[in-house]
């Protein structure tokens, strides 16, 4: 039984159709990666699951409940948290206020302010700093901590690596197993195929709004992935 | 001594302007809505007080107990029925909607209360003062107005800084769609902001009515003063609004000392000077602080 099920979802921006009958499922404590090039619809898919966009057809089920029409703020209460693309911290709030705001819905669970600082020790000394004074990597760490503070059952990570140095990305990805150990499912969007393959146990590849390939990282060979990613026909 | 007196009186007049302006500043800071009906809503509050006085003979200060919650309710209804709908259309729609509301309110008040000037009587308290020296005296009422303004503005600032809802309000002001992803219902936050803004407008309106006469068409004048106070202080900054209001008041009374014919002109010139020299206001803040 899956925690999250996305069932043949179509999403439109006005007349433009961004997703075409996309389906996927994630179980509790599992990690699923969505890879694809720029504009493939990865972020659209994540935002549809978070509730920032509504599907024009198809459904999003969370713990067997249809949440397709539920607004984003109500989904957080059910246990869906998102680290949005580009971090999107609140610049007029301090690091600690940003983290506390992540816990706005007061869901019960393992994550507290203390535990978050333990997982992301670099944030401790920065707690009274204003969010706009941080480096990109520090901001991303705050964004992760902020999402965890709502004690999510499903964590959506949109392009953690965007604009960050490889060593910083490495450190950020190292916390994902700790997050999954608490039983939280992780759904991550990534352009970096290698990073996605090593973090997740199942991978979907999107191309122009359609799932072109899916499977466990071990089952997928390089040529097929490249074909699915760039839309190059093999052979 | 004349100048000291002008500055002192101006500072206290400015307290009233700050009280007017803080609701305007809050609504702009949180939902980026310029409420053109702001002045008329304060006049509505003053007439609410008049109506209660006429019917029951209550002391105008006591009418605040009814007028403030009443205006808060008006704020919630206005937010849900007018502002929220118009915000969905685009950033200019609320401007038109509140402009329409302003005209409608003014004419409604004219129908009910006639264009005759009214004042809220507060008896001898209105004219008693504290004699500092021979040439210097402070009206108790003006001092009270300034005190109320300081308390209200400090209260709003503490609310934004310390409370959970206040922090959520700052976050929503920064980025409403990301705030939604934190579980914050922006509609609720906007409603809370409108309620607080209208409660402060009610206090400002009733104090205005106790200070001087007003008519159903007094609203736009006070809207201008509120605007000037907000811009001088820096848009969205609560502390800036207090300082902005006080500086505007001082500019007007000092101006009146130089040229008694048009005290408002000096305030407008000061406002223009701030616009030219520090277009973002004296307290630089793009966000609520």
Short mmCIF file of C-alpha atoms in Angstrom, two decimals:
data_model
loop_
_atom_site.label_atom_id
_atom_site.label_comp_id
_atom_site.label_asym_id
_atom_site.label_seq_id
_atom_site.Cartn_x
_atom_site.Cartn_y
_atom_site.Cartn_z
CA UNK A 1 0.00 0.00 0.00
CA UNK A 2 1.46 3.31 -1.03
CA UNK A 3 1.65 6.51 0.94
CA UNK A 4 1.28 8.63 -2.17
CA UNK A 5 -0.35 7.65 -5.43
CA UNK A 6 -0.49 9.89 -8.44
CA UNK A 7 -2.93 8.47 -10.95
CA UNK A 8 -2.92 9.59 -14.61
CA UNK A 9 -2.57 13.26 -13.83
CA UNK A 10 -2.87 15.96 -16.48
CA UNK A 11 -1.83 19.50 -15.56
CA UNK A 12 -2.42 22.62 -17.64
CA UNK A 13 -1.06 26.14 -17.45
CA UNK A 14 -3.87 27.89 -19.28
CA UNK A 15 -3.93 26.29 -22.73
CA UNK A 16 -0.54 24.69 -22.34
CA UNK A 17 -0.52 21.12 -21.11
CA UNK A 18 2.51 20.53 -18.87
CA UNK A 19 1.83 16.96 -17.72
CA UNK A 20 0.29 14.13 -19.71
CA UNK A 21 -1.23 11.25 -17.78
CA UNK A 22 1.58 10.93 -15.24
CA UNK A 23 1.32 8.17 -12.63
CA UNK A 24 3.59 7.19 -9.78
CA UNK A 25 3.52 5.73 -6.28
CA UNK A 26 5.77 6.12 -3.22
CA UNK A 27 5.69 3.95 -0.10
CA UNK A 28 6.50 5.13 3.43
CA UNK A 29 10.23 5.26 4.11
CA UNK A 30 11.09 4.97 0.40
CA UNK A 31 12.74 7.43 -1.94
CA UNK A 32 11.64 8.06 -5.47
CA UNK A 33 13.51 10.29 -7.88
CA UNK A 34 12.11 12.14 -10.85
CA UNK A 35 14.71 13.06 -13.41
CA UNK A 36 14.42 15.00 -16.60
CA UNK A 37 15.74 17.98 -18.48
CA UNK A 38 14.70 21.61 -18.00
CA UNK A 39 11.01 22.08 -18.72
CA UNK A 40 10.20 18.37 -18.60
CA UNK A 41 7.52 18.99 -15.98
CA UNK A 42 9.38 17.79 -12.87
CA UNK A 43 8.64 20.84 -10.75
CA UNK A 44 5.07 20.97 -12.07
CA UNK A 45 4.57 17.41 -10.86
CA UNK A 46 5.97 18.21 -7.43
CA UNK A 47 3.89 21.38 -7.13
CA UNK A 48 0.79 19.40 -8.10
CA UNK A 49 1.50 16.95 -5.27
CA UNK A 50 2.11 19.85 -2.84
CA UNK A 51 -1.14 21.51 -3.88
CA UNK A 52 0.28 24.67 -5.47
CA UNK A 53 -1.33 23.45 -8.73
CA UNK A 54 -4.45 21.38 -9.27
CA UNK A 55 -4.63 18.62 -11.89
CA UNK A 56 -7.10 19.13 -14.74
CA UNK A 57 -7.76 15.39 -14.71
CA UNK A 58 -6.51 12.36 -12.81
CA UNK A 59 -6.08 12.25 -9.06
CA UNK A 60 -3.56 12.56 -6.24
CA UNK A 61 -4.13 10.12 -3.38
CA UNK A 62 -2.42 10.46 -0.01
CA UNK A 63 -2.95 7.60 2.41
CA UNK A 64 -5.81 6.43 0.17
CA UNK A 65 -7.52 9.79 0.39
CA UNK A 66 -8.18 11.88 -2.72
CA UNK A 67 -6.46 15.23 -2.10
CA UNK A 68 -6.53 16.50 -5.70
CA UNK A 69 -8.59 19.57 -4.79
CA UNK A 70 -7.18 20.20 -1.32
CA UNK A 71 -5.35 23.55 -0.98
CA UNK A 72 -1.61 23.46 -0.26
CA UNK A 73 -1.88 24.67 3.34
CA UNK A 74 -4.29 21.84 4.19
CA UNK A 75 -1.94 19.23 2.69
CA UNK A 76 0.83 20.29 5.08
CA UNK A 77 -1.43 19.29 7.96
CA UNK A 78 -1.76 15.81 6.44
CA UNK A 79 2.02 15.48 6.32
CA UNK A 80 3.23 16.70 2.94
CA UNK A 81 6.14 19.14 3.11
CA UNK A 82 8.08 20.69 0.28
CA UNK A 83 11.52 22.18 -0.19
CA UNK A 84 10.72 24.46 -3.12
CA UNK A 85 12.99 25.11 -6.05
CA UNK A 86 15.31 28.02 -5.32
CA UNK A 87 14.88 27.58 -1.52
CA UNK A 88 12.31 30.38 -1.16
CA UNK A 89 13.23 31.30 2.42
CA UNK A 90 11.39 34.20 4.03
CA UNK A 91 13.95 37.03 3.81
CA UNK A 92 12.49 39.18 6.59
CA UNK A 93 12.67 36.31 9.08
CA UNK A 94 15.71 34.93 10.87
CA UNK A 95 16.93 31.36 10.36
CA UNK A 96 15.23 30.22 13.53
CA UNK A 97 11.98 32.03 12.67
CA UNK A 98 12.05 30.32 9.27
CA UNK A 99 12.46 26.95 10.95
CA UNK A 100 9.70 27.65 13.47
CA UNK A 101 7.41 28.68 10.67
CA UNK A 102 7.96 25.26 9.12
CA UNK A 103 6.41 23.89 12.29
CA UNK A 104 3.42 26.22 11.94
CA UNK A 105 0.91 23.35 11.69
CA UNK A 106 2.27 21.67 14.85
CA UNK A 107 2.14 18.10 13.57
CA UNK A 108 3.45 15.61 16.10
CA UNK A 109 6.59 13.70 15.20
CA UNK A 110 10.30 13.29 15.73
CA UNK A 111 11.43 16.68 14.41
CA UNK A 112 11.89 19.55 16.83
CA UNK A 113 14.06 22.65 16.67
CA UNK A 114 16.78 20.83 18.66
CA UNK A 115 16.67 17.73 16.47
CA UNK A 116 16.80 19.84 13.32
CA UNK A 117 19.93 21.65 14.55
CA UNK A 118 21.38 18.23 15.33
CA UNK A 119 20.75 16.97 11.80
CA UNK A 120 22.01 20.20 10.22
CA UNK A 121 24.71 21.40 12.64
CA UNK A 122 25.82 24.25 10.38
CA UNK A 123 22.55 26.07 11.19
CA UNK A 124 23.18 26.36 14.95
CA UNK A 125 25.58 29.32 14.78
CA UNK A 126 23.40 31.03 12.16
CA UNK A 127 20.12 30.86 14.05
CA UNK A 128 19.74 34.62 14.60
CA UNK A 129 21.02 35.53 11.16
CA UNK A 130 18.54 36.96 8.65
CA UNK A 131 17.76 34.42 5.94
CA UNK A 132 18.93 36.62 3.09
CA UNK A 133 22.46 36.85 4.53
CA UNK A 134 23.17 33.14 4.01
CA UNK A 135 25.11 31.33 1.30
CA UNK A 136 23.19 29.14 -1.12
CA UNK A 137 24.13 25.95 0.69
CA UNK A 138 23.15 27.37 4.06
CA UNK A 139 19.84 28.54 2.62
CA UNK A 140 19.18 25.08 1.23
CA UNK A 141 19.90 23.56 4.65
CA UNK A 142 17.40 25.97 6.24
CA UNK A 143 14.84 25.05 3.58
CA UNK A 144 15.29 21.34 4.38
CA UNK A 145 15.07 21.98 8.13
CA UNK A 146 12.02 24.17 7.63
CA UNK A 147 10.25 21.39 5.73
CA UNK A 148 11.19 18.80 8.38
CA UNK A 149 9.77 20.95 11.16
CA UNK A 150 6.26 20.08 9.98
CA UNK A 151 7.08 16.40 10.66
CA UNK A 152 6.16 15.32 7.15
CA UNK A 153 5.26 11.78 6.11
CA UNK A 154 6.22 12.76 2.59
CA UNK A 155 9.05 15.16 1.84
CA UNK A 156 9.20 16.76 -1.61
CA UNK A 157 12.65 18.01 -2.61
CA UNK A 158 12.80 20.21 -5.68
CA UNK A 159 16.30 20.43 -7.19
CA UNK A 160 18.42 20.46 -4.04
CA UNK A 161 21.56 20.77 -6.11
CA UNK A 162 20.50 23.82 -8.13
CA UNK A 163 23.28 26.39 -8.19
CA UNK A 164 25.33 24.77 -5.43
CA UNK A 165 28.90 23.48 -5.38
CA UNK A 166 29.20 19.66 -5.67
CA UNK A 167 30.72 19.33 -2.20
CA UNK A 168 27.78 21.25 -0.67
CA UNK A 169 25.30 19.10 -2.61
CA UNK A 170 27.12 16.02 -1.30
CA UNK A 171 26.62 17.17 2.31
CA UNK A 172 22.95 17.96 1.76
CA UNK A 173 22.28 14.55 0.21
CA UNK A 174 23.96 12.84 3.15
CA UNK A 175 21.07 13.83 5.44
CA UNK A 176 18.43 12.11 3.28
CA UNK A 177 19.01 8.58 4.72
CA UNK A 178 18.60 10.05 8.24
CA UNK A 179 15.29 11.57 7.20
CA UNK A 180 14.09 8.33 5.63
CA UNK A 181 15.07 6.42 8.78
CA UNK A 182 12.22 8.18 10.59
CA UNK A 183 9.77 6.57 8.16
CA UNK A 184 9.37 9.63 5.95
CA UNK A 185 9.06 9.04 2.24
CA UNK A 186 11.15 11.25 -0.04
CA UNK A 187 10.21 12.34 -3.52
CA UNK A 188 13.04 14.21 -5.15
CA UNK A 189 13.39 16.04 -8.41
CA UNK A 190 16.85 16.27 -9.84
CA UNK A 191 18.63 17.14 -13.07
CA UNK A 192 21.76 15.36 -11.92
CA UNK A 193 21.08 11.75 -12.97
CA UNK A 194 23.94 10.21 -10.96
CA UNK A 195 22.84 11.96 -7.79
CA UNK A 196 19.23 10.86 -8.27
CA UNK A 197 20.18 7.25 -9.00
CA UNK A 198 22.26 6.92 -5.85
CA UNK A 199 19.73 8.59 -3.53
CA UNK A 200 16.56 6.83 -4.68
CA UNK A 201 15.41 3.25 -4.96
CA UNK A 202 13.16 3.97 -7.93
CA UNK A 203 13.47 6.48 -10.74
CA UNK A 204 10.97 8.06 -13.13
CA UNK A 205 12.21 9.95 -16.13
CA UNK A 206 10.06 12.75 -17.51
CA UNK A 207 10.29 14.16 -21.00
CA UNK A 208 7.99 16.92 -22.23
CA UNK A 209 5.42 16.14 -19.56
CA UNK A 210 5.32 12.37 -20.05
CA UNK A 211 6.95 9.52 -18.15
CA UNK A 212 9.32 8.01 -20.68
CA UNK A 213 11.11 5.52 -18.45
CA UNK A 214 10.87 4.10 -14.96
CA UNK A 215 12.65 1.46 -12.89
CA UNK A 216 15.14 0.75 -10.13
CA UNK A 217 18.56 2.36 -10.65
CA UNK A 218 20.15 -1.04 -11.17
CA UNK A 219 17.72 -2.08 -13.91
CA UNK A 220 18.16 1.05 -16.00
CA UNK A 221 21.02 1.11 -18.43
CA UNK A 222 22.77 4.25 -19.53
CA UNK A 223 21.62 4.34 -23.14
CA UNK A 224 17.96 3.91 -22.20
CA UNK A 225 18.19 6.67 -19.60
CA UNK A 226 19.89 9.00 -22.02
CA UNK A 227 17.23 8.29 -24.62
CA UNK A 228 14.43 8.88 -22.13
CA UNK A 229 16.06 12.01 -20.73
CA UNK A 230 16.92 13.79 -23.95
CA UNK A 231 14.33 12.16 -26.21
CA UNK A 232 16.96 10.63 -28.49
CA UNK A 233 15.71 7.52 -30.20
CA UNK A 234 18.14 4.65 -29.58
CA UNK A 235 19.85 3.19 -32.55
CA UNK B 1 9.39 79.34 22.57
CA UNK B 2 6.85 79.64 19.76
CA UNK B 3 8.85 77.12 17.77
CA UNK B 4 9.19 74.68 20.65
CA UNK B 5 5.44 74.91 21.04
CA UNK B 6 4.89 74.28 17.32
CA UNK B 7 7.11 71.20 17.39
CA UNK B 8 5.40 69.87 20.51
CA UNK B 9 1.89 70.38 19.15
CA UNK B 10 2.96 68.94 15.81
CA UNK B 11 4.33 65.80 17.43
CA UNK B 12 1.00 65.23 19.15
CA UNK B 13 -1.00 65.91 15.99
CA UNK B 14 1.35 63.45 14.30
CA UNK B 15 0.26 60.78 16.77
CA UNK B 16 -3.20 60.95 15.22
CA UNK B 17 -1.74 60.72 11.72
CA UNK B 18 0.32 57.69 12.73
CA UNK B 19 -2.81 56.07 14.13
CA UNK B 20 -4.51 56.71 10.78
CA UNK B 21 -1.57 55.46 8.80
CA UNK B 22 -0.71 52.20 10.55
CA UNK B 23 -3.74 50.33 9.16
CA UNK B 24 -2.94 51.55 5.66
CA UNK B 25 0.67 50.48 6.12
CA UNK B 26 -0.29 47.06 7.46
CA UNK B 27 -2.69 46.30 4.62
CA UNK B 28 -0.19 47.40 2.03
CA UNK B 29 2.65 45.54 3.73
CA UNK B 30 0.79 42.26 4.06
CA UNK B 31 -1.36 42.01 0.94
CA UNK B 32 -0.03 44.80 -1.29
CA UNK B 33 -3.43 46.46 -1.29
CA UNK B 34 -3.67 50.24 -1.30
CA UNK B 35 -6.95 50.87 0.44
CA UNK B 36 -8.35 54.09 -1.02
CA UNK B 37 -11.38 53.81 1.26
CA UNK B 38 -9.15 54.03 4.33
CA UNK B 39 -10.05 57.64 5.16
CA UNK B 40 -13.78 57.08 4.55
CA UNK B 41 -13.72 54.00 6.76
CA UNK B 42 -12.34 56.11 9.61
CA UNK B 43 -15.10 58.66 9.02
CA UNK B 44 -17.58 55.76 9.05
CA UNK B 45 -16.20 54.81 12.48
CA UNK B 46 -16.61 58.41 13.68
CA UNK B 47 -20.25 58.42 12.50
CA UNK B 48 -20.76 55.08 14.20
CA UNK B 49 -19.74 56.80 17.39
CA UNK B 50 -22.04 59.74 16.57
CA UNK B 51 -24.97 57.38 16.05
CA UNK B 52 -24.39 55.71 19.41
CA UNK B 53 -24.02 59.10 21.10
CA UNK B 54 -27.23 60.41 19.51
CA UNK B 55 -29.23 57.33 20.46
CA UNK B 56 -27.88 56.47 23.89
CA UNK B 57 -25.87 59.49 24.97
CA UNK B 58 -22.76 57.43 25.67
CA UNK B 59 -19.45 59.18 26.22
CA UNK B 60 -17.53 58.98 22.91
CA UNK B 61 -14.68 57.14 24.67
CA UNK B 62 -17.14 54.45 25.74
CA UNK B 63 -18.46 54.09 22.18
CA UNK B 64 -15.03 52.71 21.26
CA UNK B 65 -16.12 49.48 22.95
CA UNK B 66 -18.72 49.03 20.21
CA UNK B 67 -17.13 50.89 17.30
CA UNK B 68 -13.77 49.06 17.38
CA UNK B 69 -15.23 45.51 17.25
CA UNK B 70 -17.80 46.73 14.74
CA UNK B 71 -15.15 48.10 12.40
CA UNK B 72 -13.08 44.93 12.87
CA UNK B 73 -16.09 43.02 11.58
CA UNK B 74 -16.39 45.46 8.68
CA UNK B 75 -12.72 44.68 7.95
CA UNK B 76 -13.34 40.93 7.82
CA UNK B 77 -16.39 41.33 5.57
CA UNK B 78 -14.60 43.82 3.30
CA UNK B 79 -11.64 41.45 2.99
CA UNK B 80 -13.75 38.42 2.09
CA UNK B 81 -16.30 40.14 -0.15
CA UNK B 82 -14.29 42.88 -1.85
CA UNK B 83 -10.52 42.65 -1.51
CA UNK B 84 -10.07 38.90 -1.85
CA UNK B 85 -12.18 38.78 -5.01
CA UNK B 86 -10.51 41.80 -6.56
CA UNK B 87 -7.01 40.54 -5.68
CA UNK B 88 -7.71 37.48 -7.81
CA UNK B 89 -8.22 39.70 -10.86
CA UNK B 90 -4.93 41.58 -10.54
CA UNK B 91 -3.01 44.16 -8.56
CA UNK B 92 -4.95 47.14 -9.94
CA UNK B 93 -8.42 45.73 -9.25
CA UNK B 94 -8.32 46.36 -5.46
CA UNK B 95 -7.42 49.98 -6.18
CA UNK B 96 -10.59 50.40 -8.23
CA UNK B 97 -12.67 48.39 -5.80
CA UNK B 98 -11.61 50.43 -2.77
CA UNK B 99 -12.06 53.66 -4.75
CA UNK B 100 -15.63 52.57 -5.46
CA UNK B 101 -16.09 51.66 -1.81
CA UNK B 102 -14.82 55.11 -0.84
CA UNK B 103 -17.43 56.87 -3.01
CA UNK B 104 -20.21 54.55 -1.88
CA UNK B 105 -19.39 55.11 1.80
CA UNK B 106 -19.24 58.86 1.41
CA UNK B 107 -22.65 59.00 -0.24
CA UNK B 108 -24.16 56.55 2.20
CA UNK B 109 -23.01 58.75 5.10
CA UNK B 110 -24.37 61.85 3.33
CA UNK B 111 -27.77 60.15 3.01
CA UNK B 112 -27.92 59.14 6.64
CA UNK B 113 -26.19 61.99 8.45
CA UNK B 114 -26.48 65.02 6.10
CA UNK B 115 -23.45 67.16 5.15
CA UNK B 116 -23.55 69.15 8.42
CA UNK B 117 -20.26 69.04 10.31
CA UNK B 118 -20.33 67.00 13.50
CA UNK B 119 -18.03 66.64 16.48
CA UNK B 120 -17.91 64.05 19.21
CA UNK B 121 -18.33 65.94 22.48
CA UNK B 122 -15.93 65.02 25.26
CA UNK B 123 -16.72 67.95 27.53
CA UNK B 124 -14.09 69.84 29.48
CA UNK B 125 -11.44 67.14 28.85
CA UNK B 126 -11.22 68.44 25.29
CA UNK B 127 -10.06 71.88 26.37
CA UNK B 128 -8.12 71.21 29.57
CA UNK B 129 -4.37 71.28 29.31
CA UNK B 130 -1.14 70.89 31.19
CA UNK B 131 0.58 74.25 31.69
CA UNK B 132 4.33 73.69 31.31
CA UNK B 133 5.43 77.31 31.26
CA UNK B 134 3.69 80.59 30.56
CA UNK B 135 3.74 80.08 26.81
CA UNK B 136 3.80 76.32 26.68
CA UNK B 137 0.88 74.06 27.39
CA UNK B 138 -0.04 70.59 26.31
CA UNK B 139 -3.61 69.53 25.72
CA UNK B 140 -4.43 66.41 27.72
CA UNK B 141 -6.48 65.12 24.84
CA UNK B 142 -3.62 65.54 22.32
CA UNK B 143 -1.26 63.82 24.75
CA UNK B 144 -3.71 60.96 25.15
CA UNK B 145 -3.99 60.62 21.36
CA UNK B 146 -0.22 60.38 21.00
CA UNK B 147 -0.08 57.87 23.85
CA UNK B 148 -2.76 55.70 22.26
CA UNK B 149 -0.95 55.87 18.91
CA UNK B 150 2.34 54.78 20.48
CA UNK B 151 0.67 51.91 22.33
CA UNK B 152 -1.23 50.72 19.23
CA UNK B 153 1.84 50.84 16.99
CA UNK B 154 4.13 49.17 19.50
CA UNK B 155 1.42 46.56 20.00
CA UNK B 156 1.26 45.84 16.26
CA UNK B 157 5.03 45.60 16.06
CA UNK B 158 5.16 43.20 19.01
CA UNK B 159 2.38 41.14 17.43
CA UNK B 160 4.36 40.85 14.17
CA UNK B 161 7.63 40.01 15.94
CA UNK B 162 6.58 37.77 18.80
CA UNK B 163 3.40 35.91 17.99
CA UNK B 164 3.05 32.87 15.78
CA UNK B 165 0.33 34.53 13.70
CA UNK B 166 2.48 37.66 13.42
CA UNK B 167 5.43 35.67 12.10
CA UNK B 168 3.13 33.89 9.67
CA UNK B 169 1.93 37.34 8.56
CA UNK B 170 5.49 38.48 7.84
CA UNK B 171 6.15 35.27 5.94
CA UNK B 172 2.96 35.72 3.90
CA UNK B 173 4.01 39.28 3.18
CA UNK B 174 7.37 37.99 1.90
CA UNK B 175 6.01 35.19 -0.25
CA UNK B 176 2.38 34.07 -0.05
CA UNK B 177 2.73 30.93 -2.19
CA UNK B 178 5.65 29.59 -0.13
CA UNK B 179 3.77 30.46 3.07
CA UNK B 180 0.97 28.21 1.81
CA UNK B 181 3.52 25.41 1.51
CA UNK B 182 4.25 25.88 5.24
CA UNK B 183 0.60 25.23 6.06
CA UNK B 184 -0.35 28.90 6.36
CA UNK B 185 -3.74 29.81 4.97
CA UNK B 186 -3.06 33.16 3.29
CA UNK B 187 -6.81 33.97 3.22
CA UNK B 188 -6.91 33.72 7.00
CA UNK B 189 -3.78 35.84 7.41
CA UNK B 190 -5.22 38.51 5.09
CA UNK B 191 -8.43 38.53 7.07
CA UNK B 192 -6.54 38.96 10.35
CA UNK B 193 -4.57 41.85 8.79
CA UNK B 194 -7.77 43.54 7.58
CA UNK B 195 -9.38 43.11 11.01
CA UNK B 196 -6.40 44.68 12.79
CA UNK B 197 -6.21 47.50 10.24
CA UNK B 198 -9.90 48.35 10.60
CA UNK B 199 -9.71 48.21 14.40
CA UNK B 200 -6.94 50.84 14.29
CA UNK B 201 -8.94 52.87 11.76
CA UNK B 202 -11.86 52.86 14.19
CA UNK B 203 -9.69 54.25 16.99
CA UNK B 204 -8.24 56.88 14.64
CA UNK B 205 -11.67 57.88 13.36
CA UNK B 206 -13.20 58.31 16.80
CA UNK B 207 -10.19 60.30 18.07
CA UNK B 208 -10.40 62.48 14.97
CA UNK B 209 -14.07 63.10 15.67
CA UNK B 210 -13.28 64.13 19.24
CA UNK B 211 -10.50 66.45 18.11
CA UNK B 212 -12.20 68.35 15.35
CA UNK B 213 -15.37 68.57 13.27
CA UNK B 214 -15.89 66.20 10.37
CA UNK B 215 -18.35 65.69 7.52
CA UNK B 216 -19.10 62.66 5.34
CA UNK B 217 -16.52 63.97 2.85
CA UNK B 218 -13.63 64.33 5.32
CA UNK B 219 -12.23 60.90 4.48
CA UNK B 220 -9.99 61.68 1.48
CA UNK B 221 -8.13 64.45 3.38
CA UNK B 222 -7.15 62.00 6.07
CA UNK B 223 -6.28 59.38 3.48
CA UNK B 224 -3.71 61.83 2.07
CA UNK B 225 -2.18 62.45 5.51
CA UNK B 226 -2.06 58.70 6.17
CA UNK B 227 -0.39 58.15 2.81
CA UNK B 228 2.19 60.82 3.48
CA UNK B 229 2.96 59.40 6.93
CA UNK B 230 3.41 55.90 5.48
CA UNK B 231 5.66 57.04 2.65
CA UNK B 232 7.77 59.29 4.87
CA UNK B 233 8.30 56.47 7.36
CA UNK B 234 8.95 53.79 4.77
CA UNK B 235 6.24 51.52 3.40
CA UNK B 236 5.55 48.47 5.52
CA UNK B 237 7.60 49.59 8.51
CA UNK B 238 5.42 50.01 11.60
CA UNK B 239 8.02 52.00 13.51
CA UNK B 240 8.59 54.13 10.41
CA UNK B 241 4.88 54.90 10.27
CA UNK B 242 4.95 56.27 13.82
CA UNK B 243 7.96 58.46 13.07
CA UNK B 244 6.51 59.43 9.68
CA UNK B 245 3.24 60.52 11.24
CA UNK B 246 4.96 62.57 13.91
CA UNK B 247 7.30 64.25 11.40
CA UNK B 248 4.34 65.10 9.18
CA UNK B 249 2.51 66.62 12.14
CA UNK B 250 5.55 68.69 13.07
CA UNK B 251 6.00 69.85 9.47
CA UNK B 252 2.38 71.03 9.40
CA UNK B 253 2.46 72.96 12.69
CA UNK B 254 5.86 74.49 12.04
CA UNK B 255 4.61 75.39 8.57
CA UNK B 256 1.56 77.03 10.11
CA UNK B 257 3.90 79.09 12.27
CA UNK B 258 5.64 80.40 9.14
CA UNK B 259 2.53 80.85 7.04
CA UNK B 260 -0.77 80.55 8.83
CA UNK B 261 -2.76 80.54 5.61
CA UNK B 262 -1.93 77.00 4.58
CA UNK B 263 -0.47 74.67 7.21
CA UNK B 264 -1.04 71.57 5.08
CA UNK B 265 1.25 72.87 2.35
CA UNK B 266 4.34 72.58 4.57
CA UNK B 267 3.49 68.94 5.28
CA UNK B 268 3.12 68.25 1.56
CA UNK B 269 6.46 69.94 0.81
CA UNK B 270 8.16 67.89 3.49
CA UNK B 271 6.60 64.77 2.01
CA UNK B 272 7.86 65.69 -1.46
CA UNK B 273 11.34 66.36 -0.08
CA UNK B 274 11.42 62.88 1.46
CA UNK B 275 10.19 61.39 -1.82
CA UNK B 276 13.07 63.07 -3.67
CA UNK B 277 15.85 62.48 -1.13
CA UNK B 278 14.85 59.11 0.30
CA UNK B 279 12.24 57.56 -1.97
CA UNK B 280 12.07 54.39 0.13
CA UNK B 281 11.29 56.32 3.29
CA UNK B 282 13.30 57.12 6.38
CA UNK B 283 13.11 53.56 7.69
CA UNK B 284 14.28 51.50 4.78
CA UNK B 285 12.31 48.32 4.82
CA UNK B 286 10.80 46.49 1.92
CA UNK B 287 9.04 44.15 4.30
CA UNK B 288 7.16 44.28 7.57
CA UNK B 289 9.47 44.91 10.47
#
